[in-house]
Amino acid sequence: MNAAPPVSPVYRLPHPLPLDSGQALDGCEIAYEAYGTLADDKSNAVLVCHALTGDQYLASPHPITGKPGWWERMVGPGKPIDTNRHFVICANVIGSCMGSSGPASLAPDGQPYAMRFPVITIRDMVRGLVALLDGLGIAKLHAVVGGSMGGMQALSLAANWPERAARVLVIASTARHSAQNIAFHEVGRQAIMADPAWAGGDYYASEAKPDNGLAVARMAAHITYLSEAGLTEKFGRRLQDREAKGFNFDAEFQVESYLRYQGSGFTRRFDANSYLYITRAMDYFDIAEEHGGKLADAFAGTQARFCLVSFDTDWLYPTSESRHIVHALNAAGAKVSFVELSAPHGHDSFLLEHDQLDRVVKGFVE
Amino acid sequence: MLLHTPATTFGLRPDLAAIASHVKFGSRVLDIGCGDGALMDALQTQMGCDARGMELDGEQVERCVSRGLSVVQGDANLDLANYPDKAFDYAILSQTLQTATRPDLMLDELLRVGRRAFVSFPNFAHWRTRMALLLGGRMPVTRALPVSWYATQNIHHVTVEDFRDLARMKGATIERAWFFSGEKQIGAPAANWRAEFAVFELSR
């Protein structure tokens, strides 16, 4: 764990946070960033939920990497989610490692929780977010917005706390994790747990961290975020810094070198145990199952307006997953919009330059 | 029955204007093939309706969403099945029936999801169309049907009389009908000859 001490404000929950597992998390802390000004009547709050390896640094520089916020393109003064009008909040989910309670946090005995941290679900993460909103005195969000795992949180909020958000925007996401999604996550978890430095999760005090395993997990996942066409366009079969094949196992192809770079950069800012906990939470995710097996029942009687967006090259959460949600919302009589946008970059398209996405987000959130 | 409909209602196309001025205030409406959402917008802002739309073209959907309308990208031939029975006061199908895979089945779906349905379509028995085929011996390209046979989206060519037959066959009641020649509303007599466009309000 290399994360710097959190520089974000931290909200300490006044009560233990109840979890789906039946346990409760004592002394739970939630780190968040906020942009813009909260209106006197607190009616202009927009909650943006981050994806698996994201964090609260939505529209401000990341304290470890120094890179711009992960959605700085979308959130800011005059941008589609306009901080001149809205008070935009982004919190680090519980289980993560950027200041919110997670496996790297200290347990009451003064030692890191490591694998003693309770297994959490997406709904638990949202419970934490709702507790934060309570702490901020925000009864109803103008909008909740999320892509990928952030979209799962937005859906979970809409299904379980329907009175807490007037608008729900879900981008490149799903109402349940498929067997294929779970399979990819399991590859990542096994890579981490196969690293000798993982040491059953108790690596916080030692020099060696399971960075190799975590980097492999990130590499495998990263492939699922891209599209074949995007990879071919970016790298093809080009070799890296050499004219001919070297007949060895160095990073010979550009795509190999790129993935290694992605993997090693990731270990500087993310905790391996957090990766285990959060991927597990995503794999457990199934909103229909939480509501008696029928997805439409999860949204029965909702007054919120929904908007779903998918990308035609996203094979991790393909358009069919969004349609499935749209059909359920229609059956529930909800106000729902849905559009499949065209983009070459697969699942990651929601994080990249996309004018049409900007217009949809602006039109819906405004 | 001829009902007076000002052609300029809410700045809409005449068939849409006829529909917009005859939905009940505050009703729930599904506009199938809603295009850029002009009718939905008018229904929401002028008639206090709760309007939902369905549209196949992604760019049109994006335009609708960015103007704050609830529109789902989808294929009416397949996706209407996902809406519950009588979920809407009105189901609207404007200028889309002739592009449906099975117009007869689509009419069933309209009357299932809506208590009432509005259907508008170009009348292929209009005298211009007849003349073009009779005299020219070629598939008509007229002001109402401006696209050549090979490029048109219209796959089932329907006339006013055909539609009346279909409604009868489906046990639907024709509540009202409006006929247009260009921008001008015309009477029901000889509409099958004279109307370029027709609008029907149906119930079952």
Short mmCIF file of N, CA, C and O in Angstrom, two decimals, chain A residues 305-307 323 326-327 330-341 355-357 359-360 362-364 366, chain B residues 28 44 50-54 58-59 61-62 65-75 79 82-84 87:
data_model
loop_
_atom_site.label_atom_id
_atom_site.label_comp_id
_atom_site.label_asym_id
_atom_site.label_seq_id
_atom_site.Cartn_x
_atom_site.Cartn_y
_atom_site.Cartn_z
N ARG A 305 -36.22 10.23 -12.81
CA ARG A 305 -35.99 10.12 -14.26
C ARG A 305 -34.68 9.40 -14.47
O ARG A 305 -33.69 9.72 -13.81
N PHE A 306 -34.69 8.45 -15.41
CA PHE A 306 -33.48 7.67 -15.67
C PHE A 306 -32.94 7.97 -17.05
O PHE A 306 -33.70 8.26 -17.98
N CYS A 307 -31.63 7.85 -17.19
CA CYS A 307 -31.02 7.90 -18.50
C CYS A 307 -29.91 6.86 -18.53
O CYS A 307 -29.07 6.82 -17.63
N ARG A 323 -30.07 -2.31 -22.23
CA ARG A 323 -31.44 -2.54 -22.71
C ARG A 323 -32.26 -3.32 -21.69
O ARG A 323 -33.45 -3.04 -21.48
N VAL A 326 -33.40 -0.94 -19.24
CA VAL A 326 -34.40 -0.04 -19.83
C VAL A 326 -35.77 -0.74 -19.89
O VAL A 326 -36.80 -0.16 -19.56
N HIS A 327 -35.76 -2.00 -20.30
CA HIS A 327 -37.01 -2.75 -20.38
C HIS A 327 -37.66 -2.86 -19.00
O HIS A 327 -38.88 -2.72 -18.86
N ASN A 330 -39.12 0.48 -18.12
CA ASN A 330 -40.38 0.67 -18.86
C ASN A 330 -41.51 -0.11 -18.21
O ASN A 330 -42.61 0.41 -18.05
N ALA A 331 -41.20 -1.34 -17.86
CA ALA A 331 -42.23 -2.18 -17.23
C ALA A 331 -42.68 -1.56 -15.91
O ALA A 331 -43.83 -1.72 -15.50
N ALA A 332 -41.75 -0.87 -15.23
CA ALA A 332 -42.09 -0.23 -13.96
C ALA A 332 -42.74 1.14 -14.18
O ALA A 332 -43.09 1.81 -13.22
N GLY A 333 -42.87 1.55 -15.44
CA GLY A 333 -43.50 2.84 -15.74
C GLY A 333 -42.62 4.03 -15.46
O GLY A 333 -43.10 5.16 -15.34
N ALA A 334 -41.31 3.80 -15.34
CA ALA A 334 -40.40 4.90 -15.02
C ALA A 334 -40.14 5.76 -16.25
O ALA A 334 -40.25 5.28 -17.37
N LYS A 335 -39.78 7.01 -15.99
CA LYS A 335 -39.36 7.88 -17.09
C LYS A 335 -37.93 7.51 -17.43
O LYS A 335 -37.03 7.68 -16.60
N VAL A 336 -37.73 7.01 -18.64
CA VAL A 336 -36.39 6.54 -18.98
C VAL A 336 -35.98 6.92 -20.39
O VAL A 336 -36.80 6.90 -21.31
N SER A 337 -34.73 7.33 -20.51
CA SER A 337 -34.12 7.55 -21.81
C SER A 337 -33.00 6.55 -21.98
O SER A 337 -32.38 6.13 -21.00
N PHE A 338 -32.75 6.19 -23.22
CA PHE A 338 -31.63 5.28 -23.48
C PHE A 338 -31.04 5.59 -24.85
O PHE A 338 -31.78 5.78 -25.81
N VAL A 339 -29.72 5.64 -24.91
CA VAL A 339 -29.08 5.79 -26.22
C VAL A 339 -27.79 4.99 -26.26
O VAL A 339 -27.05 4.93 -25.29
N GLU A 340 -27.59 4.31 -27.38
CA GLU A 340 -26.32 3.63 -27.63
C GLU A 340 -25.47 4.56 -28.47
O GLU A 340 -25.85 4.91 -29.59
N LEU A 341 -24.32 4.94 -27.93
CA LEU A 341 -23.44 5.84 -28.66
C LEU A 341 -22.37 5.03 -29.38
O LEU A 341 -21.98 3.96 -28.94
N ASP A 355 -18.24 14.00 -27.80
CA ASP A 355 -19.16 15.14 -27.82
C ASP A 355 -20.61 14.74 -27.57
O ASP A 355 -21.34 15.42 -26.88
N GLN A 356 -21.00 13.61 -28.19
CA GLN A 356 -22.40 13.19 -28.02
C GLN A 356 -22.69 12.85 -26.55
O GLN A 356 -23.74 13.20 -26.02
N LEU A 357 -21.74 12.18 -25.90
CA LEU A 357 -21.93 11.85 -24.48
C LEU A 357 -22.06 13.15 -23.68
O LEU A 357 -22.92 13.26 -22.81
N ARG A 359 -23.22 16.00 -24.63
CA ARG A 359 -24.54 16.62 -24.84
C ARG A 359 -25.63 15.87 -24.07
O ARG A 359 -26.53 16.48 -23.50
N VAL A 360 -25.54 14.55 -24.08
CA VAL A 360 -26.54 13.75 -23.37
C VAL A 360 -26.45 14.03 -21.87
O VAL A 360 -27.47 14.27 -21.20
N LYS A 362 -25.15 16.63 -20.33
CA LYS A 362 -25.57 18.01 -20.05
C LYS A 362 -27.09 18.14 -20.09
O LYS A 362 -27.70 18.66 -19.16
N GLY A 363 -27.69 17.62 -21.17
CA GLY A 363 -29.14 17.73 -21.32
C GLY A 363 -29.90 17.03 -20.20
O GLY A 363 -30.94 17.49 -19.76
N PHE A 364 -29.35 15.92 -19.75
CA PHE A 364 -30.07 15.15 -18.73
C PHE A 364 -29.88 15.71 -17.33
O PHE A 364 -30.81 15.76 -16.54
N GLU A 366 -28.86 18.82 -16.44
CA GLU A 366 -29.18 20.25 -16.32
C GLU A 366 -30.43 20.47 -15.56
O GLU A 366 -31.18 20.63 -15.10
N ARG B 28 -50.94 10.40 -20.45
CA ARG B 28 -49.67 9.68 -20.63
C ARG B 28 -49.57 9.22 -22.07
O ARG B 28 -50.47 8.54 -22.58
N GLN B 44 -45.62 17.88 -23.95
CA GLN B 44 -45.21 18.13 -22.56
C GLN B 44 -45.41 19.58 -22.15
O GLN B 44 -45.94 19.85 -21.08
N ASP B 50 -47.41 13.56 -19.90
CA ASP B 50 -46.24 12.79 -19.51
C ASP B 50 -45.87 11.99 -20.76
O ASP B 50 -46.50 10.99 -21.07
N ALA B 51 -44.89 12.49 -21.52
CA ALA B 51 -44.60 11.91 -22.84
C ALA B 51 -43.33 11.08 -22.82
O ALA B 51 -42.32 11.48 -22.25
N ARG B 52 -43.41 9.91 -23.39
CA ARG B 52 -42.24 9.04 -23.57
C ARG B 52 -42.09 8.77 -25.06
O ARG B 52 -43.08 8.75 -25.78
N GLY B 53 -40.86 8.50 -25.49
CA GLY B 53 -40.65 8.26 -26.91
C GLY B 53 -39.82 7.04 -27.18
O GLY B 53 -39.11 6.53 -26.30
N MET B 54 -39.93 6.55 -28.41
CA MET B 54 -39.07 5.47 -28.88
C MET B 54 -38.58 5.85 -30.27
O MET B 54 -39.36 6.35 -31.08
N GLY B 58 -29.96 6.71 -33.39
CA GLY B 58 -29.23 7.16 -32.20
C GLY B 58 -29.02 8.67 -32.13
O GLY B 58 -29.09 9.26 -31.05
N GLU B 59 -28.75 9.29 -33.29
CA GLU B 59 -28.51 10.73 -33.26
C GLU B 59 -29.78 11.50 -32.90
O GLU B 59 -29.72 12.51 -32.19
N VAL B 61 -32.15 10.27 -31.02
CA VAL B 61 -32.37 10.02 -29.59
C VAL B 61 -31.51 10.97 -28.76
O VAL B 61 -31.98 11.56 -27.79
N GLU B 62 -30.25 11.11 -29.17
CA GLU B 62 -29.35 12.01 -28.45
C GLU B 62 -29.93 13.43 -28.42
O GLU B 62 -29.90 14.10 -27.40
N VAL B 65 -32.77 13.46 -25.89
CA VAL B 65 -32.31 13.40 -24.50
C VAL B 65 -31.70 14.74 -24.11
O VAL B 65 -31.93 15.24 -23.01
N SER B 66 -30.94 15.35 -25.04
CA SER B 66 -30.29 16.61 -24.68
C SER B 66 -31.30 17.74 -24.58
O SER B 66 -30.99 18.79 -24.03
N ARG B 67 -32.53 17.56 -25.10
CA ARG B 67 -33.55 18.58 -24.84
C ARG B 67 -34.48 18.17 -23.69
O ARG B 67 -35.54 18.75 -23.50
N GLY B 68 -34.05 17.16 -22.94
CA GLY B 68 -34.74 16.83 -21.70
C GLY B 68 -35.93 15.90 -21.84
O GLY B 68 -36.75 15.80 -20.94
N LEU B 69 -36.04 15.20 -22.98
CA LEU B 69 -37.16 14.28 -23.18
C LEU B 69 -36.76 12.85 -22.81
O LEU B 69 -35.59 12.50 -22.87
N SER B 70 -37.75 12.04 -22.42
CA SER B 70 -37.49 10.65 -22.08
C SER B 70 -37.70 9.78 -23.31
O SER B 70 -38.81 9.39 -23.63
N VAL B 71 -36.61 9.49 -23.98
CA VAL B 71 -36.68 8.73 -25.23
C VAL B 71 -35.73 7.55 -25.19
O VAL B 71 -34.58 7.68 -24.78
N VAL B 72 -36.24 6.40 -25.60
CA VAL B 72 -35.45 5.17 -25.58
C VAL B 72 -35.10 4.79 -27.01
O VAL B 72 -35.97 4.77 -27.88
N GLN B 73 -33.82 4.51 -27.22
CA GLN B 73 -33.42 4.03 -28.54
C GLN B 73 -33.88 2.58 -28.67
O GLN B 73 -33.51 1.73 -27.86
N GLY B 74 -34.69 2.32 -29.67
CA GLY B 74 -35.18 0.96 -29.81
C GLY B 74 -35.93 0.78 -31.12
O GLY B 74 -36.27 1.74 -31.81
N ASP B 75 -36.19 -0.48 -31.43
CA ASP B 75 -36.89 -0.86 -32.66
C ASP B 75 -38.33 -1.19 -32.30
O ASP B 75 -38.58 -2.15 -31.57
N ASP B 79 -39.41 -3.84 -29.63
CA ASP B 79 -39.33 -3.35 -28.25
C ASP B 79 -40.66 -2.94 -27.63
O ASP B 79 -40.75 -2.79 -26.42
N ASN B 82 -42.06 -4.84 -24.64
CA ASN B 82 -41.60 -4.67 -23.26
C ASN B 82 -42.47 -3.71 -22.45
O ASN B 82 -42.22 -3.52 -21.27
N TYR B 83 -43.44 -3.08 -23.10
CA TYR B 83 -44.29 -2.15 -22.36
C TYR B 83 -45.54 -2.89 -21.87
O TYR B 83 -46.10 -3.70 -22.59
N PRO B 84 -45.94 -2.59 -20.63
CA PRO B 84 -47.13 -3.27 -20.09
C PRO B 84 -48.41 -2.88 -20.83
O PRO B 84 -48.45 -1.84 -21.51
N ALA B 87 -50.39 0.89 -20.67
CA ALA B 87 -49.48 1.72 -19.89
C ALA B 87 -49.65 3.20 -20.24
O ALA B 87 -49.25 4.07 -19.48
#
